[in-house]
Amino acid sequence: MTSIVIRRRLYAAAFAFMASGALATSAAAADAYPAQGEQAETGVRRLSQEQYRNIIADVFGPTIKVGGRFEPDIRRDGLLAVGASAVSVTASGLEQYDQIARSVASQVVSEQHRDALIPCKPAKANAPDDKCAKQFLSEAGRLLYRRPLTQTELAARVKVANDSAKTLKNFYAGLGNSLSTMLVSPLFLFRHDVAEADPAHPGKFRLDGYSKASQLSFFLWDSAPDPVLLAAAEKGELHTADGLNQQVDRMLASPRLKSGVRAFFTDMLSYDLFPTLAKDAMLFPKYSSRVAADAQEQTLRTLADHLVTRKGDYRDIFTTGKTFLTPQLASIYGVPLPTTDGGWQPYEFKEGDPRAGLISQISFAALHSHPGRSSPTLRGKAIRTSLLCQKVPDPPGNVNFTAVQDTSNPNLKTARERLNAHATEAMCTGCHKLVDPIGLAMETFDSAGSFRTTENGAQIDTTGSLDGKDFTDAAGLARALHDSSAATSCVVDRVYAYAMGRSPARGEKELLDQFKKDFAANGYRFPDLMRRIATSDAASRVGQPQMGARSSPKSSQLASQTSATENSQ
Amino acid sequence: MFDSTQSGARTRRGAKAALSLATSLIALTGVWASAQAAETRSFVVSYFYDANYSDGKTDCPNGMNMSSIDFYRRDLLRVGLSKEKVEEALKDFPGEGGLSQPWVPLVMTRGNGKDNVYTNPETAPDPGLITVSGKHSYGFNLDGKSGKNDFIEPDTKQTGIDNQMYRVMGCVRSYRGLPPPGRPSLVENLWDVLRDVAPAWIISVSSQDSLSKDGDVTITFTRALERITRDASGAAAQADMTYQMDPDKRSHNVMKGKIKNGVVTVDKPHEFHMIFDPYMMAEYNLTKAQMRLELKADGTARGYIGGYLPWRDFFYSIANQGHIKEYATSIDVPGLYYALKRNADADPDPKTKENRRISAAYQIEAVRAFVVDPAASQTADAAQR
């Protein structure tokens, strides 16, 4: 069983910012360590930007705009979802969250939205109304915190609304102020895994119902639990096999599953790097920010269509010619695409076309290239690390890259020639043997993803091998990936880590091996893999929480600090 | 055919056209020629503008035409306004507020003091625009003759070039320009603005054989249903985008021609129609049109089209915006009227003997594109059913 790491210090750190700042002191006080019997937190994960946006859209509707910059995420073991367990909120980050929260709250209580989003009307618009405030805050709070608010929490929120409404002589402004404090609360910004004693297995612990609901929902839908799932959690249904299966089946059948699948691949394929990806407009005039957005969407759309809509074999993502294009993407692919509205069209690259599957798409070729030239090394490394879950060491700090970077050398016209010259240096040879033979197969795609057969007038040699399997071009490499057991093994490891928010532990090898066998037995159907993990005992089993953490001196000190701060307001 | 200055002229457009797909990337038309070796290359027009050869050395030895404030001052004094009144009217020239500016009603009626000179240019006397007296101009020998009013083509050295439009406009500062990397003219800038809102123009060159061989070709110049898409540089049209032919036949031009050493020319003069935008030119309606287009190895195409244009159409493309275009571009509208009338060189009116058309030429810059004929697709669909 995995040893439990108490993430309380992260919670406390975020709490400390709030407690020490003037921005949200009331919120901090309201969240001060709710007592829930024998329960204890076993981990926290900060919401991703997309999850934040999804929750706001789910709770308040898509017309509420979420602007501003979010705290940067950290990638751990190949996934941001794993890094989410290791990040806190910085002081400047909290300011950003506060700004976003105030913007969201003001929109929710605005004249445009209040009738639709607030379930009651105050007796007087220019005075507090605790009854109406309580109704709204308890309903919204349940969805935002992914569990019902405790009486203490709710009372504190209502008090914030009351005090603000009195001061501002405006019920809605007061309500908005209270809502904004909820949105900067660690209870909203962080997912909390709460453990409880498992009555069916004395001496063992499991996630409580609400934590389980969150785990399912963020895993399958990339958002907070909906009211149906929360109701199932409240009734304890998620602790029964039937109840759990029923909810997982419902969620897998929902169109929202595509959001979950897209979120997973956005993470696995490192699309967080796209905002900083640039191409030299003189060299690659077809590549633009629009193309960058479309390229990601193309891949995600293709994956969602293949894996969810068509329930296709995961391995075929490496070889399928079926995809979706916009006119701008078609321009780079060099294919005609008549459209009536300039939007997305289904498109299929025919058998034998150099475009085969994921690695031949612009998103992959462009993301793992330099601004002015392609990079067999970056592409090979991306295949090894992202798609095969293999480790590739970073280059040493004193490497001389001159030979590789000089694309104008008349004696080294192609990337293969330049890399051969570079890799003669002993310190470079080892890693390049790992990545270059596969990266060079993709040299027929330039830095922007356009197809080419020559570089500087010289024919490009795309022969290579992947773990003993020879190929002659990118399509051959794609076929080798399709047939690679490492590729299917990797995605199982990644999906499990993504769902759990942590890398698989050594003791879980047997469990993962079983998942992999089941994945193969089910024809490598991705939703079946998600179901298998979501309904596994491992997904809800936790080790023994360190119950003493709740009453640690530091925690007590923080609680006192927040109360004192609130009293001083 | 084209000198090195022009063939290296990508810099102003800020884009380097890369031949990424070599010969395999032949643009489509709706219907492929049946012969195995048949080839069609299609392009979208990135730029289309007056072909002026304003080298600044030999073209206007008599100087440039006046700026608008200067010819306004001249004309207002001529109609009898005192110097003080003229200066008072022009003291904030051009100012803001449109018609409320004091100089506007004065210059609008600077012919006889009451009629609008933009609709009645003959109410003002001919100021005598300075016209081009240099020897060189882009364009074509439209009449097959070589006379004293004809130019020499600067690249091909062909004589007898008819381009009286350039003669009239070439010494107006805003119309002076050169192909890239030379300076752009006003018209090029207008095209740059309008192409984002106007339909794209597409050219297809088809041969029953490979276009790398000399032989007969069919050239189609037509309007698209889509607008162009700019590339990342923002200056040129993005290559390899897909365009659908506008089924409206009014701007559908099909010309027979030849390709030799990669340069396409038409066999015989054609009528050419291009319904465009009133802000620049409502319609390019050319008679005896000729075309020369070089299909470049980098996938772009570059060349000229020329013919005889109704000079009044051009005049009203300027005059219809009244004082706004006149003051902004420093085109003396009554002066333009007289210059066009005086230099028109074709299509004499049977009664008045006055020429109604003027020779003109336009630059074409195009990038590779896919072109689909929706009508042909529909036909194919129907056949399949």
XYZ file of C-alpha atoms in Angstrom, chain B:
385
model
C 11.972 38.150 -68.718
C 12.080 39.482 -65.175
C 15.171 41.082 -63.827
C 16.845 40.025 -60.650
C 15.463 42.977 -58.765
C 11.967 41.697 -59.263
C 12.603 38.039 -58.811
C 14.205 38.810 -55.476
C 11.371 41.065 -54.581
C 9.994 39.133 -51.665
C 11.403 41.401 -49.046
C 8.627 43.981 -49.055
C 6.114 41.217 -48.641
C 8.090 39.914 -45.689
C 7.679 36.317 -46.690
C 9.879 33.701 -48.211
C 7.945 31.286 -50.320
C 9.333 27.834 -49.721
C 8.753 25.076 -52.215
C 7.989 22.459 -49.638
C 6.076 20.023 -51.720
C 8.036 20.280 -54.926
C 6.184 19.291 -58.014
C 3.863 16.924 -56.226
C 1.969 19.899 -54.847
C 0.100 20.787 -57.960
C -2.915 22.815 -57.142
C -6.280 21.336 -57.898
C -9.041 22.551 -60.047
C -12.478 21.122 -59.871
C -11.958 18.914 -62.867
C -8.645 17.299 -63.618
C -7.590 17.062 -67.197
C -7.867 13.501 -68.324
C -4.436 13.177 -69.926
C -1.990 11.635 -67.558
C 0.627 14.345 -68.030
C -1.843 17.204 -67.852
C -1.053 19.760 -65.255
C -2.850 22.648 -63.641
C -1.317 25.154 -61.295
C -3.512 27.527 -59.410
C -2.786 30.700 -57.542
C -4.507 33.262 -55.399
C -3.720 36.876 -56.170
C -1.840 38.355 -53.275
C -1.487 41.819 -54.832
C -3.049 43.573 -57.837
C -2.161 47.189 -58.461
C -1.290 49.744 -61.104
C 1.933 48.843 -62.871
C 3.884 52.042 -62.436
C 7.564 52.389 -63.171
C 8.496 55.352 -61.043
C 12.245 55.097 -60.921
C 12.626 58.692 -59.741
C 15.305 59.395 -62.346
C 13.905 59.639 -65.833
C 10.144 59.363 -65.413
C 9.180 62.876 -64.336
C 11.948 65.318 -65.341
C 9.422 68.151 -65.204
C 8.778 67.547 -61.546
C 5.838 66.272 -59.578
C 2.276 67.461 -59.479
C 1.296 69.781 -56.674
C 0.129 68.715 -53.293
C -3.545 69.272 -52.665
C -3.137 72.326 -50.436
C -1.120 73.991 -53.164
C -3.578 73.404 -55.980
C -6.455 74.354 -53.674
C -4.698 77.632 -52.905
C -4.064 78.187 -56.617
C -7.660 77.468 -57.637
C -9.291 79.468 -54.866
C -7.233 82.501 -55.787
C -8.183 81.905 -59.394
C -11.896 81.991 -58.646
C -11.465 85.387 -57.000
C -11.107 84.752 -53.294
C -8.758 87.084 -51.504
C -5.450 85.731 -50.294
C -6.545 86.385 -46.715
C -9.769 84.499 -47.154
C -7.985 81.591 -48.804
C -5.431 81.377 -46.020
C -8.142 81.654 -43.402
C -10.032 78.786 -45.032
C -6.935 76.621 -45.253
C -5.358 77.479 -41.936
C -6.335 74.197 -40.302
C -6.099 72.134 -43.498
C -7.020 69.350 -43.661
C -8.463 69.371 -40.113
C -11.165 67.129 -38.837
C -14.912 67.183 -39.109
C -15.357 66.568 -42.818
C -17.766 68.966 -44.460
C -17.658 71.371 -41.538
C -14.132 72.414 -42.489
C -14.298 75.874 -44.129
C -12.137 74.870 -47.103
C -14.370 71.980 -48.144
C -17.307 73.822 -49.728
C -14.881 76.232 -51.367
C -12.818 73.562 -53.104
C -15.903 71.560 -54.017
C -17.162 74.512 -56.061
C -13.825 75.838 -57.215
C -14.893 75.665 -60.861
C -17.601 78.228 -61.266
C -18.373 78.903 -57.609
C -21.568 76.875 -57.491
C -21.285 73.484 -59.190
C -19.522 70.499 -57.699
C -16.264 69.944 -59.556
C -16.263 66.232 -58.717
C -19.392 65.668 -60.758
C -18.850 68.568 -63.143
C -15.090 68.698 -63.652
C -15.377 70.810 -66.794
C -16.611 73.728 -64.716
C -12.954 74.167 -63.795
C -10.236 74.969 -66.309
C -7.605 72.406 -67.193
C -4.683 72.950 -64.815
C -2.468 70.760 -66.969
C -1.273 67.869 -64.871
C 2.383 67.060 -65.199
C 2.591 63.700 -66.947
C 5.311 61.099 -67.370
C 7.829 61.889 -70.033
C 10.221 59.038 -69.320
C 10.768 56.224 -71.788
C 9.973 53.196 -69.694
C 6.768 51.642 -68.519
C 5.388 48.254 -67.718
C 2.570 47.069 -69.916
C 1.883 45.702 -73.360
C 1.902 46.778 -76.953
C -1.847 46.777 -77.216
C -2.250 48.318 -80.671
C 0.619 46.523 -82.379
C 2.225 49.798 -83.252
C 5.201 51.692 -81.984
C 4.677 55.429 -81.812
C 5.926 58.508 -80.049
C 3.578 58.044 -77.119
C 4.690 54.484 -76.485
C 7.068 53.229 -73.851
C 9.774 50.608 -73.615
C 9.174 47.750 -71.194
C 11.981 47.992 -68.617
C 12.398 44.224 -68.249
C 11.645 42.768 -71.657
C 12.867 45.849 -73.570
C 9.844 45.447 -75.814
C 8.929 48.663 -77.584
C 5.515 50.098 -78.412
C 4.225 49.683 -74.848
C 0.845 51.350 -74.373
C 0.260 52.587 -70.837
C -1.237 56.041 -70.966
C -2.709 55.519 -67.521
C 0.811 55.487 -66.153
C 1.607 58.566 -68.203
C -1.278 60.407 -66.542
C -0.758 59.168 -62.986
C 2.981 58.602 -62.858
C 3.875 62.089 -61.644
C 1.218 62.154 -58.917
C 3.193 61.450 -55.768
C 0.768 58.976 -54.238
C 0.654 56.932 -57.413
C 4.373 56.622 -57.796
C 5.636 53.166 -57.009
C 7.777 50.263 -58.047
C 7.394 46.534 -57.687
C 8.943 45.138 -54.492
C 11.445 45.856 -53.109
C 10.764 49.335 -54.445
C 8.360 51.634 -52.686
C 4.658 50.774 -52.822
C 2.133 53.134 -54.340
C -1.182 54.188 -52.888
C -3.025 51.642 -55.001
C -0.944 48.814 -53.634
C -1.785 49.957 -50.136
C -5.468 50.199 -51.026
C -5.383 46.625 -52.285
C -3.690 45.585 -49.080
C -6.594 47.032 -47.099
C -9.399 45.853 -49.333
C -8.287 42.262 -49.792
C -9.302 41.490 -46.224
C -12.900 42.313 -47.027
C -13.154 41.656 -50.755
C -13.364 38.252 -52.411
C -10.073 36.699 -53.434
C -9.016 36.427 -57.077
C -7.727 33.159 -58.388
C -5.734 32.203 -61.440
C -5.393 28.724 -62.881
C -3.029 27.774 -65.658
C -3.772 24.433 -67.296
C -1.940 22.446 -69.892
C -2.573 19.116 -71.511
C 1.073 18.466 -70.808
C 3.444 19.314 -68.012
C 3.694 23.029 -67.372
C 7.436 22.607 -67.227
C 7.272 22.097 -70.988
C 6.531 24.794 -73.539
C 3.099 24.530 -75.106
C -0.518 25.617 -75.152
C -2.259 26.631 -71.946
C -5.637 27.796 -70.767
C -5.641 30.620 -68.247
C -8.596 31.172 -65.958
C -8.784 34.376 -63.946
C -11.846 34.455 -61.726
C -13.284 35.540 -58.422
C -13.424 33.285 -55.361
C -16.126 32.851 -52.780
C -13.605 33.278 -49.983
C -11.394 36.146 -48.958
C -7.659 35.665 -48.879
C -5.906 34.504 -45.748
C -2.752 36.372 -44.871
C 0.323 34.463 -43.888
C 2.139 34.948 -40.595
C 4.065 37.911 -41.968
C 0.767 39.671 -42.603
C 2.013 40.944 -45.942
C 1.440 38.128 -48.410
C -1.425 35.731 -48.986
C -0.913 32.347 -47.371
C 0.061 29.704 -49.863
C -1.852 26.459 -50.409
C -5.187 27.688 -49.092
C -8.303 26.371 -50.812
C -10.604 28.673 -52.790
C -13.902 28.004 -54.487
C -14.714 29.645 -57.790
C -17.568 32.130 -57.665
C -20.316 30.776 -59.917
C -21.086 34.358 -60.978
C -19.675 34.418 -64.485
C -19.325 38.186 -64.747
C -15.764 38.058 -63.462
C -14.918 34.712 -64.988
C -12.188 35.131 -67.605
C -10.870 32.272 -69.691
C -7.976 32.968 -72.030
C -6.004 30.771 -74.370
C -2.269 31.187 -74.362
C 1.176 29.673 -74.384
C 3.798 28.836 -71.829
C 7.419 29.239 -72.757
C 10.296 28.913 -70.312
C 7.792 29.138 -67.470
C 6.239 32.381 -68.717
C 2.591 32.361 -69.675
C 1.264 34.762 -72.312
C -2.099 34.994 -74.038
C -2.480 34.091 -77.712
C -4.695 36.975 -78.637
C -6.249 40.004 -76.938
C -9.227 39.194 -74.732
C -11.924 41.064 -72.921
C -11.238 41.042 -69.223
C -13.717 41.773 -66.423
C -12.959 42.044 -62.772
C -15.769 43.406 -60.637
C -13.961 44.726 -57.603
C -14.583 47.393 -54.989
C -15.708 50.978 -55.603
C -13.257 52.240 -53.031
C -10.399 51.259 -55.328
C -11.982 50.481 -58.687
C -15.545 49.304 -59.153
C -14.691 47.245 -62.198
C -11.607 46.562 -64.233
C -13.144 46.263 -67.656
C -10.332 45.818 -70.144
C -10.566 45.361 -73.874
C -7.763 43.886 -75.964
C -6.336 42.561 -72.729
C -2.972 40.831 -72.669
C -1.348 38.979 -69.846
C 2.115 37.795 -68.979
C 2.669 35.638 -65.932
C 5.842 33.970 -64.786
C 5.350 30.741 -62.869
C 8.256 30.746 -60.478
C 10.105 27.801 -59.049
C 9.170 28.797 -55.499
C 5.506 28.278 -56.292
C 4.580 31.922 -56.709
C 3.479 33.673 -59.877
C 4.186 37.195 -60.923
C 3.308 39.256 -63.936
C 1.069 41.818 -65.579
C -2.263 42.229 -67.247
C -2.993 45.170 -69.445
C -5.648 46.485 -71.795
C -7.848 49.447 -72.532
C -9.948 50.729 -69.636
C -12.864 53.193 -69.901
C -11.151 56.291 -68.618
C -14.329 57.701 -67.097
C -14.616 54.581 -64.931
C -11.222 55.340 -63.528
C -11.980 59.039 -63.199
C -15.076 58.365 -61.128
C -13.252 55.854 -58.959
C -11.323 58.914 -57.771
C -13.993 61.599 -58.111
C -16.748 59.642 -56.395
C -15.058 60.224 -53.075
C -14.921 63.947 -53.669
C -12.624 66.098 -51.622
C -11.728 63.221 -49.309
C -9.693 61.259 -51.802
C -8.573 64.397 -53.592
C -6.955 66.038 -50.589
C -5.629 62.768 -49.162
C -3.999 61.590 -52.382
C -3.237 64.970 -53.943
C -4.959 64.057 -57.180
C -6.319 67.252 -58.695
C -9.674 65.879 -59.837
C -10.458 68.388 -62.602
C -6.850 68.079 -63.721
C -7.210 64.316 -63.775
C -10.305 64.603 -65.902
C -8.587 66.649 -68.546
C -5.425 64.540 -68.475
C -7.325 61.296 -68.912
C -9.417 62.763 -71.696
C -6.356 64.122 -73.434
C -4.304 60.925 -73.120
C -7.021 58.373 -73.852
C -5.826 56.277 -76.752
C -8.551 53.849 -77.828
C -12.185 53.344 -78.633
C -13.108 56.630 -80.304
C -16.705 57.748 -79.978
C -18.234 57.511 -83.453
C -19.785 60.923 -83.128
C -17.296 62.989 -81.168
C -14.194 61.021 -82.186
C -13.109 61.355 -78.562
C -11.301 58.305 -77.230
C -13.273 56.574 -74.521
C -10.640 54.148 -73.303
C -7.115 54.496 -72.040
C -4.333 51.931 -72.048
C -3.371 50.615 -68.632
C -1.435 47.786 -66.989
C -1.577 46.125 -63.609
C 0.894 44.169 -61.556
C -0.084 40.707 -60.360
C 1.585 38.889 -57.475
C 0.141 35.491 -56.623
C 0.881 32.518 -54.431
C 0.060 28.863 -54.918
C -3.478 27.811 -54.031
C -5.996 25.050 -54.422
C -8.973 25.995 -56.537
C -12.211 24.102 -56.565
C -15.112 24.702 -58.880
C -18.260 24.086 -56.807
C -20.290 23.730 -59.985
C -18.012 20.939 -61.181
C -18.214 19.275 -57.767
C -21.981 19.413 -57.879
C -21.916 17.898 -61.292
C -19.712 15.111 -60.081
C -21.941 14.551 -57.070
C -24.991 14.364 -59.278
C -23.286 11.869 -61.571
C -22.419 9.671 -58.611
C -26.008 9.607 -57.436
